[in-house]
Structure formats: structure tokens, C-alpha cells
mmCIF file of C-alpha atoms in Angstrom:
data_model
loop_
_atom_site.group_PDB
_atom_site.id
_atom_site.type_symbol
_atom_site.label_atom_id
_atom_site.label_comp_id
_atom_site.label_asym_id
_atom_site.label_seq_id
_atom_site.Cartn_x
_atom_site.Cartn_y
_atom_site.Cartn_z
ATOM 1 C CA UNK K 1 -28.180 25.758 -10.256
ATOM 2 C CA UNK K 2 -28.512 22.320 -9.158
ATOM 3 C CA UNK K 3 -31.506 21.659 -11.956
ATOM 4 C CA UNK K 4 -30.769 23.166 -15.189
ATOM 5 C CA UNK K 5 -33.888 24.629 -17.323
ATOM 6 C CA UNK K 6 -36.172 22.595 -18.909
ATOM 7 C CA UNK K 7 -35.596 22.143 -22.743
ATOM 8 C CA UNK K 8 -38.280 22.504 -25.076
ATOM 9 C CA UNK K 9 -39.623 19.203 -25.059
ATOM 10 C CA UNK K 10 -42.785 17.719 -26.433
ATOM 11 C CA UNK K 11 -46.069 19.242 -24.589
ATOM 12 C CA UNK K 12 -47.504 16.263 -23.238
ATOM 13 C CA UNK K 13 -43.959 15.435 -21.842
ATOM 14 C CA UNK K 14 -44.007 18.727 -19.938
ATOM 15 C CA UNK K 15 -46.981 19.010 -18.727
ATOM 16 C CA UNK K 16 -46.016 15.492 -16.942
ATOM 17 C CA UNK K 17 -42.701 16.886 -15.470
ATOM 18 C CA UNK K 18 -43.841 20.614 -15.070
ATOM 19 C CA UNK K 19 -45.386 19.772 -11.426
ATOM 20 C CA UNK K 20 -41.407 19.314 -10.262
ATOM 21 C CA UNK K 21 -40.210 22.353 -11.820
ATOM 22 C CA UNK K 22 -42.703 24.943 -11.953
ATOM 23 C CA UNK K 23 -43.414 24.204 -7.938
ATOM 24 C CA UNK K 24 -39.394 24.204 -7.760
ATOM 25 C CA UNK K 25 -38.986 27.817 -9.307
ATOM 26 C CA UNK K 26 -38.459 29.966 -6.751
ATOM 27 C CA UNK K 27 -35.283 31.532 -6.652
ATOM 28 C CA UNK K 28 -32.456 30.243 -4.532
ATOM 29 C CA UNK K 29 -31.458 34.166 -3.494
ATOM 30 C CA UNK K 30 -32.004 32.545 0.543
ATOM 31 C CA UNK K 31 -28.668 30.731 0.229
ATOM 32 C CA UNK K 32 -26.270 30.721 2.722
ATOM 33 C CA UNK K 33 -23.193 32.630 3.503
ATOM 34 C CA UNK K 34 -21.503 29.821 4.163
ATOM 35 C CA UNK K 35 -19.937 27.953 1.331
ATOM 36 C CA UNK K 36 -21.277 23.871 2.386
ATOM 37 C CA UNK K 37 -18.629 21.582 2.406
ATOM 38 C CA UNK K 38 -18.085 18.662 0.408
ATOM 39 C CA UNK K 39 -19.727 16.171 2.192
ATOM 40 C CA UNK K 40 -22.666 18.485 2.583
ATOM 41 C CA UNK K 41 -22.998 18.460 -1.177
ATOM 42 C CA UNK K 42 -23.078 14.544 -1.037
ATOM 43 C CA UNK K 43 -25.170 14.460 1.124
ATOM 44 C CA UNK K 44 -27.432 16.551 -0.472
ATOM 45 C CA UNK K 45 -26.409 13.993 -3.463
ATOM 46 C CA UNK K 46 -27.475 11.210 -1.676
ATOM 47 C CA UNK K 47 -30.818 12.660 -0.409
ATOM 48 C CA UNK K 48 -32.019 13.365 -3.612
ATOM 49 C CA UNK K 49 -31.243 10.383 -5.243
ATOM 50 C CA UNK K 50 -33.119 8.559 -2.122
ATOM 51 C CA UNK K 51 -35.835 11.016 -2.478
ATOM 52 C CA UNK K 52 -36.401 10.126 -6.325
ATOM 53 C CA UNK K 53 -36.327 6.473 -5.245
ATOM 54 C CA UNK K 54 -39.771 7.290 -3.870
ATOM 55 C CA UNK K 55 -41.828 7.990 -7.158
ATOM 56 C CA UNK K 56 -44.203 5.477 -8.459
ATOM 57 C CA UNK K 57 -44.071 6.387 -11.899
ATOM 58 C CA UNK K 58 -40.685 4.633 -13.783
ATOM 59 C CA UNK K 59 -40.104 7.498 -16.236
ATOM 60 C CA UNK K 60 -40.775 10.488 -13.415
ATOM 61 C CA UNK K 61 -38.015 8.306 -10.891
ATOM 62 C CA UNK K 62 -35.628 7.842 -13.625
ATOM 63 C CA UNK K 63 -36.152 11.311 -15.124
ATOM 64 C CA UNK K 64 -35.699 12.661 -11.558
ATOM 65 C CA UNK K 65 -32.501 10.471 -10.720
ATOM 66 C CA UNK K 66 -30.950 10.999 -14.221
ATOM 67 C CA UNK K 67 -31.776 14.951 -14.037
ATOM 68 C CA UNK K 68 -29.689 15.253 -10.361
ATOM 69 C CA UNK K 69 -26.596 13.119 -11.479
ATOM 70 C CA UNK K 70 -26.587 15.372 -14.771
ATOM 71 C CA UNK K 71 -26.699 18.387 -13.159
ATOM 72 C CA UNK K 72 -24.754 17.753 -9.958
ATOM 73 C CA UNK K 73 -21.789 16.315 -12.695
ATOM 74 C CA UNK K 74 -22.618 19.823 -14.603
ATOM 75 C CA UNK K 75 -21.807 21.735 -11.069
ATOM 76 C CA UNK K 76 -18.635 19.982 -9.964
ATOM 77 C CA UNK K 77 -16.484 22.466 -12.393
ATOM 78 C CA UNK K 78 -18.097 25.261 -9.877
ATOM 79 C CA UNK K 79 -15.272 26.788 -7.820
ATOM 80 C CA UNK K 80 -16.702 30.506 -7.074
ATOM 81 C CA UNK K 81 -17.857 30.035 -3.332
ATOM 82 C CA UNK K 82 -20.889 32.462 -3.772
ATOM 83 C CA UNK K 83 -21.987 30.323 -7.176
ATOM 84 C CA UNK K 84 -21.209 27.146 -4.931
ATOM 85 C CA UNK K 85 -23.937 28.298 -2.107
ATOM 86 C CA UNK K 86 -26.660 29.201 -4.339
ATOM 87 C CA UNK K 87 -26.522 25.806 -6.090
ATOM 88 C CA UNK K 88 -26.452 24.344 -3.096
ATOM 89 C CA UNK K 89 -29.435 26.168 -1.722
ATOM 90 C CA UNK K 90 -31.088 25.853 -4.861
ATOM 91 C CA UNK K 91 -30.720 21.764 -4.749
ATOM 92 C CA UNK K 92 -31.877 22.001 -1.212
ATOM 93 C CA UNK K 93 -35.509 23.099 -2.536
ATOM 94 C CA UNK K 94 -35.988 20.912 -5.040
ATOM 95 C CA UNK K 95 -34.747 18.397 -2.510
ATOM 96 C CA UNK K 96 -37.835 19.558 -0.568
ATOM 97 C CA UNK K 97 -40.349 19.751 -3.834
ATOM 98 C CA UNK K 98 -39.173 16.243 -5.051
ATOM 99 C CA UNK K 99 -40.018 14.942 -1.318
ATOM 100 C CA UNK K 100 -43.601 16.318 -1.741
ATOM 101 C CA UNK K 101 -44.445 15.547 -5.065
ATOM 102 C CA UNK K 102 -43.407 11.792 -4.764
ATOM 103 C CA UNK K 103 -46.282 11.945 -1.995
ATOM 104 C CA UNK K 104 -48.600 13.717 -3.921
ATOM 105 C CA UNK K 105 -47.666 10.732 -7.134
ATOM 106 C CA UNK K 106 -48.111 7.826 -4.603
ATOM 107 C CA UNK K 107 -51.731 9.362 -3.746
ATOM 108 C CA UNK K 108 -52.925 8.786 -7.098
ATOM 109 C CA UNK K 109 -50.571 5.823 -8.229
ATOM 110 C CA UNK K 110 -51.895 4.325 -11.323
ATOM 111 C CA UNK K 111 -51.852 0.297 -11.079
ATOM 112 C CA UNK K 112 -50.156 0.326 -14.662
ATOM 113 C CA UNK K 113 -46.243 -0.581 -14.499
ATOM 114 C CA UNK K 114 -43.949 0.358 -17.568
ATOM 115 C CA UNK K 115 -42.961 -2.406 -19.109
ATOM 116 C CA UNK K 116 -39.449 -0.816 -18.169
ATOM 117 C CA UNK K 117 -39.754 -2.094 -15.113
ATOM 118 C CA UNK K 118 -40.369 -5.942 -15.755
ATOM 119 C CA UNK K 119 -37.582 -8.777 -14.288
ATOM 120 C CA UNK K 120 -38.076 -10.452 -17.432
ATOM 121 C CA UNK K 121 -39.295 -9.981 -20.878
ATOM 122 C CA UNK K 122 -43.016 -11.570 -21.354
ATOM 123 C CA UNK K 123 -42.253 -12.761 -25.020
ATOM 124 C CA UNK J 1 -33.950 -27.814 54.587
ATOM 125 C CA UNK J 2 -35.356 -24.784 52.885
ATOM 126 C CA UNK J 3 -33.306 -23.043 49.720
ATOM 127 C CA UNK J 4 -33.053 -19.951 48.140
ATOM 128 C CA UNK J 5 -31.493 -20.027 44.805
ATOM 129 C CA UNK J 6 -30.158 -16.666 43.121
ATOM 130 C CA UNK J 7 -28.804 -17.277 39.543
ATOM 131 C CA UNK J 8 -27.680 -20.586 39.778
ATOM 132 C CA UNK J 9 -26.170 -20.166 43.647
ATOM 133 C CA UNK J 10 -27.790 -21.450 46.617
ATOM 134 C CA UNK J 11 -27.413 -19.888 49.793
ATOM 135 C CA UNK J 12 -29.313 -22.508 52.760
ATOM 136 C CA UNK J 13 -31.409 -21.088 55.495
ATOM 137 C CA UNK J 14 -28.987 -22.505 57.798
ATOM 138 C CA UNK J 15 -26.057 -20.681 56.330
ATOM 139 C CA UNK J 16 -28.468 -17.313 56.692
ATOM 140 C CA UNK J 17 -28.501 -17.903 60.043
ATOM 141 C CA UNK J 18 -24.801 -18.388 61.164
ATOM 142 C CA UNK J 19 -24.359 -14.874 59.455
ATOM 143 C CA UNK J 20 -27.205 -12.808 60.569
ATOM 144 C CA UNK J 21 -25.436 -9.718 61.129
ATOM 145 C CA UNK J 22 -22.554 -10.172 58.513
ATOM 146 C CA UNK J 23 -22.543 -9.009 55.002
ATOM 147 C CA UNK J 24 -22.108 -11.376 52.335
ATOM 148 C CA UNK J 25 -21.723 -10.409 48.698
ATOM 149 C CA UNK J 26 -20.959 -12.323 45.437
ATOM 150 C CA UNK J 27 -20.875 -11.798 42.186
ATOM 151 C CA UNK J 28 -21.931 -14.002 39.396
ATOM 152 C CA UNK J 29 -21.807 -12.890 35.683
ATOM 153 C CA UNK J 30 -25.029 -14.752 34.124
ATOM 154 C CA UNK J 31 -24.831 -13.702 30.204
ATOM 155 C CA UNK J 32 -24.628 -9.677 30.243
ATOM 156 C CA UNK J 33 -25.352 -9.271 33.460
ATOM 157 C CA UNK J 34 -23.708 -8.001 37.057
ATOM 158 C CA UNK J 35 -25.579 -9.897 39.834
ATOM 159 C CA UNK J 36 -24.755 -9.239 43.541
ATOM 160 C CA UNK J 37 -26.469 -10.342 46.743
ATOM 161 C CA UNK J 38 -26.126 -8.356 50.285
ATOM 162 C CA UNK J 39 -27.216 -9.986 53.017
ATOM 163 C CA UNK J 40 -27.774 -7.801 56.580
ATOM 164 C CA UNK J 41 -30.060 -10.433 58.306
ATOM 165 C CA UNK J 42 -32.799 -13.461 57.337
ATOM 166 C CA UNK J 43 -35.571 -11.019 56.409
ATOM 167 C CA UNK J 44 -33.259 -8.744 54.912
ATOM 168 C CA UNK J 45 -31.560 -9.530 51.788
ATOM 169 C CA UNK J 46 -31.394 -7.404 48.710
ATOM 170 C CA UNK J 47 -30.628 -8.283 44.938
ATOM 171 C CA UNK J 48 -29.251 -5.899 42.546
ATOM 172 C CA UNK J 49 -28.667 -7.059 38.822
ATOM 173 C CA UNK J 50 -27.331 -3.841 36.571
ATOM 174 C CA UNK J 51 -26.149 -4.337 32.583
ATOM 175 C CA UNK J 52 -22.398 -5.161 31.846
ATOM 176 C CA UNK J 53 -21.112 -4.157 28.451
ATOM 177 C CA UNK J 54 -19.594 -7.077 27.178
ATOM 178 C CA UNK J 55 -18.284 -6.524 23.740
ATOM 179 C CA UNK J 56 -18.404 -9.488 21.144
ATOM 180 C CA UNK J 57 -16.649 -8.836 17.370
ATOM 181 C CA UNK J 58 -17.081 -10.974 14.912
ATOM 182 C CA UNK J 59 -15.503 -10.375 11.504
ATOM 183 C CA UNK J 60 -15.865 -12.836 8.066
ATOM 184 C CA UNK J 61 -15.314 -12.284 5.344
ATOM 185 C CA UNK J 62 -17.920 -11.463 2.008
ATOM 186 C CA UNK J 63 -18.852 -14.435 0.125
ATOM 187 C CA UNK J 64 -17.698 -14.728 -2.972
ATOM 188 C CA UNK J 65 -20.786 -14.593 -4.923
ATOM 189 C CA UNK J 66 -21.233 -10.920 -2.758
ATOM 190 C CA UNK J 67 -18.098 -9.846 -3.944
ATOM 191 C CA UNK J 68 -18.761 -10.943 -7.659
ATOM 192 C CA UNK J 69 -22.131 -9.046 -7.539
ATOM 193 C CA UNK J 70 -20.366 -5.452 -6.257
ATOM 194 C CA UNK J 71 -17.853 -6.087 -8.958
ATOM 195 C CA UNK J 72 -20.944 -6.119 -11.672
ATOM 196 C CA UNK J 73 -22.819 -3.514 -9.822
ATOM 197 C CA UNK J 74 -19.176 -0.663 -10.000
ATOM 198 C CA UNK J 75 -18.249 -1.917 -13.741
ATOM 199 C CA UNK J 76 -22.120 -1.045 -15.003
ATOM 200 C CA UNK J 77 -21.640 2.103 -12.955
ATOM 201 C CA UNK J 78 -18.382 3.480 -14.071
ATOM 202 C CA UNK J 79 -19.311 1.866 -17.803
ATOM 203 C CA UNK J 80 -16.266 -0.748 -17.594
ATOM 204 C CA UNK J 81 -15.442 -3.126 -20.022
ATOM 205 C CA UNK J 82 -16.430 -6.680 -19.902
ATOM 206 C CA UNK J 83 -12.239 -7.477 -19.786
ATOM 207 C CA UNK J 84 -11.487 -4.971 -17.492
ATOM 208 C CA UNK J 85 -9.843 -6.573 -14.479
ATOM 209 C CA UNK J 86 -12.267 -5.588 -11.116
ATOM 210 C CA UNK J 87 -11.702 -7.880 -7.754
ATOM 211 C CA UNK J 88 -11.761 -7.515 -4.434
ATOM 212 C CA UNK J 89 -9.023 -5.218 -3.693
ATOM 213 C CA UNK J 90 -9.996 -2.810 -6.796
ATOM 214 C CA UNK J 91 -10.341 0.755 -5.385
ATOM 215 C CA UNK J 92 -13.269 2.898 -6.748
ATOM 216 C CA UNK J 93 -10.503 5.545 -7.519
ATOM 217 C CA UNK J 94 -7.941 3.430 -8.973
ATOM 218 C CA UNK J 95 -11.399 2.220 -11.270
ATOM 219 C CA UNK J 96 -12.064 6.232 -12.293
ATOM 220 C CA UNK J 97 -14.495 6.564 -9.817
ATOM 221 C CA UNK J 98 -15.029 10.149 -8.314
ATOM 222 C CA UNK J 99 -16.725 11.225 -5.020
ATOM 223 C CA UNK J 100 -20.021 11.275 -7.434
ATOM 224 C CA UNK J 101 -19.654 7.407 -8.819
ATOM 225 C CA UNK J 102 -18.939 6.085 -4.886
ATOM 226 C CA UNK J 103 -22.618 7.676 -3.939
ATOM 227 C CA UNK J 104 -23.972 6.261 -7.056
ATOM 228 C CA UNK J 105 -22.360 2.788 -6.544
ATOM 229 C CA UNK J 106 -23.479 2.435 -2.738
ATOM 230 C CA UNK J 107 -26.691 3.525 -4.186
ATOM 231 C CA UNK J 108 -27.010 1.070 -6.693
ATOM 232 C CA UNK J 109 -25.810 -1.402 -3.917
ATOM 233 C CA UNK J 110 -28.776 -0.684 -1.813
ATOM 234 C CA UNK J 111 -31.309 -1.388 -4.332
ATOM 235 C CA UNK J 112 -29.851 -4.462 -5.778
ATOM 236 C CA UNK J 113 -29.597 -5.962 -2.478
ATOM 237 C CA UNK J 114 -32.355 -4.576 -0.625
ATOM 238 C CA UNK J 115 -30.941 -2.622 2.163
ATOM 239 C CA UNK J 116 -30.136 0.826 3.339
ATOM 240 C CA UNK J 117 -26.416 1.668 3.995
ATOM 241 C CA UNK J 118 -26.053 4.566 6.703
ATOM 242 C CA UNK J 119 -24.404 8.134 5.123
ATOM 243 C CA UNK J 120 -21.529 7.445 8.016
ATOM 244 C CA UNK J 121 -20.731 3.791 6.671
ATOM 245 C CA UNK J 122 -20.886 4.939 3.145
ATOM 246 C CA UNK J 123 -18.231 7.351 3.407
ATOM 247 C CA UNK J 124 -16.111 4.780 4.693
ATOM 248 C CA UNK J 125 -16.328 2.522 1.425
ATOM 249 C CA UNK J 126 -12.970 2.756 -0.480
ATOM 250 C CA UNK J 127 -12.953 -1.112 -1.974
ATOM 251 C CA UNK J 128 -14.759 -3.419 -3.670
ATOM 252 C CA UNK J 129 -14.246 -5.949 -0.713
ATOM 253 C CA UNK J 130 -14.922 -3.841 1.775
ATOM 254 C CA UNK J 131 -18.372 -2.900 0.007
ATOM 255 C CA UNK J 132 -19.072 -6.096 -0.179
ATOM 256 C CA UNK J 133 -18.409 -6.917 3.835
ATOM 257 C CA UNK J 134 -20.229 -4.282 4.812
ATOM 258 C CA UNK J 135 -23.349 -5.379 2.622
ATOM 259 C CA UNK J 136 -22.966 -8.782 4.346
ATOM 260 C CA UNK J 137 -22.539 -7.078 7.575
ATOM 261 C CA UNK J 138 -26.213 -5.270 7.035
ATOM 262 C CA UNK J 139 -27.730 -8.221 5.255
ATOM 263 C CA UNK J 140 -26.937 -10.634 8.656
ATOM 264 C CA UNK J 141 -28.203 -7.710 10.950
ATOM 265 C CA UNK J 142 -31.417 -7.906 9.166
ATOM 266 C CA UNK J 143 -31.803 -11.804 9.353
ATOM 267 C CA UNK J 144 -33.219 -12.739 12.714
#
């Protein structure tokens, strides 16, 4: 899989991620016969990285863009064609849920940055 | 004597006249353009202007503070050392880079510099220098 499962993290922690994963669920059984090529994979790579760009929130973006580069890394070793396409498929989704959560995040954008995300440090 | 101009050639009335019944053509490349003139009488004279591909390519090199920027940008990405050697004509896999790191670099690219590299362009990037000329390339397409 293209996400790995959530680990058992602090409560108020998942309830703040849960909207990606619990939306992103469903099974990837609907993947393709066709094992995608490298630079489909990439691709997909690239989307979701530009996709996670799109959240408002520092630590959902981050989370997000750390969580695909972990996981993609995790599924390089892959070599079984059949494993390859599900992973694939399954990425594809979340590609999809990530794309409408970060619009349903920038409809109720809080005005608060993190203090992650300041140039400089105000002390 | 009256005078009809047609991108910067004149053609007098008098001329007209001598060759009512003649055909005269010319052609006159004004900037990127094919202009002719026909000519089958006085009240009869047509003007045709159609686009011609004229191809201009300019190359120049990154600037050096570019360059020194991309070389920052891949040694935070691939976790470098300070002393580790990375220039112009560093490859990202002679660096350690993997298929993985070059999408992560050209992404970190875009957002320190502000632009969007196309997926066709990106798989294209092999060097530090050529990173950085195509980020120049981008950045002078967006300034008017």
C-alpha cells in the first residue's frame, strides 16, 4: 500500500488526521492489470506531493508530504507486479482523497499560522 | 500625386495605372509576418498577411548565485555534508540521489523559487547546472 496504517497515536492527534485516512479506506481491489510503469509511479509521486502542497494547516501538509515520501521509499523494494498495481491503485485514491480534503481544510482555514512556518524567529 | 502605402512600400496611383491588367506581387517580411500584394486592376487589389514561424534561441547561462542556491537546495535534500564538494556539473546520481530524491529536489526547487517546473522538463534534469538553467529559463518566462 502506498499509505501504511496509522500507528496508535495520541487521540486528539487522530482525530485531526483520521479525515485523510478513514475517507481513504476503501480497498484498492479496482487496480489495474497492468503493472504502471516507472514514470507513472513518479508521477503519481509528484502529484501527491503537489497535492499536499495545497493544505493550509503546516502539520496536516507536512504530515501528508512526509507520510507519501515514507511510504513510497517503503514500496520501492516491491518487485511482484500484482503487489506493484495495487499500491499503485491504492496511491491513486488517496491521491484523489488528499485533493478533496485540502479543499474541504481551505473552507474552514483558521487565520492562526504555526509558528513553524515563520521566515524568522520573533525573539 | 496620391499614395498607397502597404508595410513600409509605396506603390503610386500612376504606377497602378501603367499596370492595370498585370499582376504584381511582393513580398516584405515585417517582424513575423508574410505580406504579399496582388494587383489585377486600380479598384482591385488584395492584401494577404499570414504568420511565418521564425524561430529565435537564446541560451545563457544560470547565474551564479542560481547555481549556488540548487547546490543548497540538493545537499539539504540528500542530507550532504557541509564539506561535501557539490557544483555545477555534480550529477544527482553521482550525489546518491535516486529517481525519488530528483522529484523531491525539483520539488523543493519550485517552492524555494516560486515556480512550477512541467513533469516533461523535470524528467530531463540530470545536473545541478542544468537545474539551475532551466529555473532561470522559467523565472525570465514569467518576467514580462
Amino acid at each position: 500500500m502506498i499509505f501504511l496504517d496509522l500507528p496508535s497515536i495520541h487521540i486528539s492527534s487522530l482525530t485531526l488526521y483520521s479525515v485523510l485516512y478513514l475517507e481513504g479506506a476503501m480497498s484498492a481491489a479496482a487496480s489495474s492489470s497492468a503493472t504502471p510503469s516507472a514514470a507513472q509511479v513518479l508521477s503519481l509521486f509528484r502529484s501527491l506531493l503537489r497535492a499536499a502542497r495545497e493544505f493550509p494547516d503546516y502539520n496536516i501538509r507536512e504530515y501528508t508530504k512526509r507520510r507519501t515520501i515514507d511510504s513510497f521509499r517503503h514500496n520501492a523494494t516491491l518487485s511482484d507486479p500484482s503487489q506493484i498495481s495495487t499500491a499503485f491503485a491504492h496511491g491513486k485514491s488517496q491521491l484523489a482523497v488528499v485533493k478533496r480534503q485540502a479543499v474541504v481544510y481551505s473552507l474552514y482555514d483558521s487565520p492562526l499560522r504555526s509558528v513553524m512556518e515563520l521566515q524568522q524567529v520573533p525573539f | 500625386m496620391a499614395t498607397n502605402t502597404f508595410t513600409g512600400a509605396s506603390l503610386s496611383e500612376r504606377f497602378l495605372r501603367l499596370k492595370l491588367n498585370q499582376r504584381l506581387a511582393f513580398n516584405s517580411i515585417a517582424g513575423q509576418r508574410y505580406s504579399s500584394i496582388s494587383s489585377y486592376g486600380r479598384r482591385n487589389v488584395s492584401f494577404s498577411s499570414q504568420p511565418r514561424s521564425i524561430r529565435l534561441t537564446v541560451s545563457c547561462a544560470a547565474k551564479p548565485e542560481t547555481v549556488e542556491k540548487v547546490c543548497k537546495i540538493v545537499k539539504n535534500q540528500l542530507a550532504l555534508s557541509d564539506d561535501s564538494k557539490v557544483n555545477g556539473e555534480s550529477t544527482f546520481t553521482a550525489l546518491g540521489a535516486d529517481s525519488l530524491d530528483t522529484v523531491e529536489i525539483v520539488m523543493g526547487l519550485e517552492e524555494e523559487f516560486g515556480i512550477t517546473v512541467e513533469e516533461d522538463s523535470a524528467q530531463s534534469i540530470s545536473t545541478v547546472q542544468e537545474a539551475a538553467d532551466l529555473i532561470e529559463e522559467i523565472i525570465n518566462k514569467q518576467s514580462p
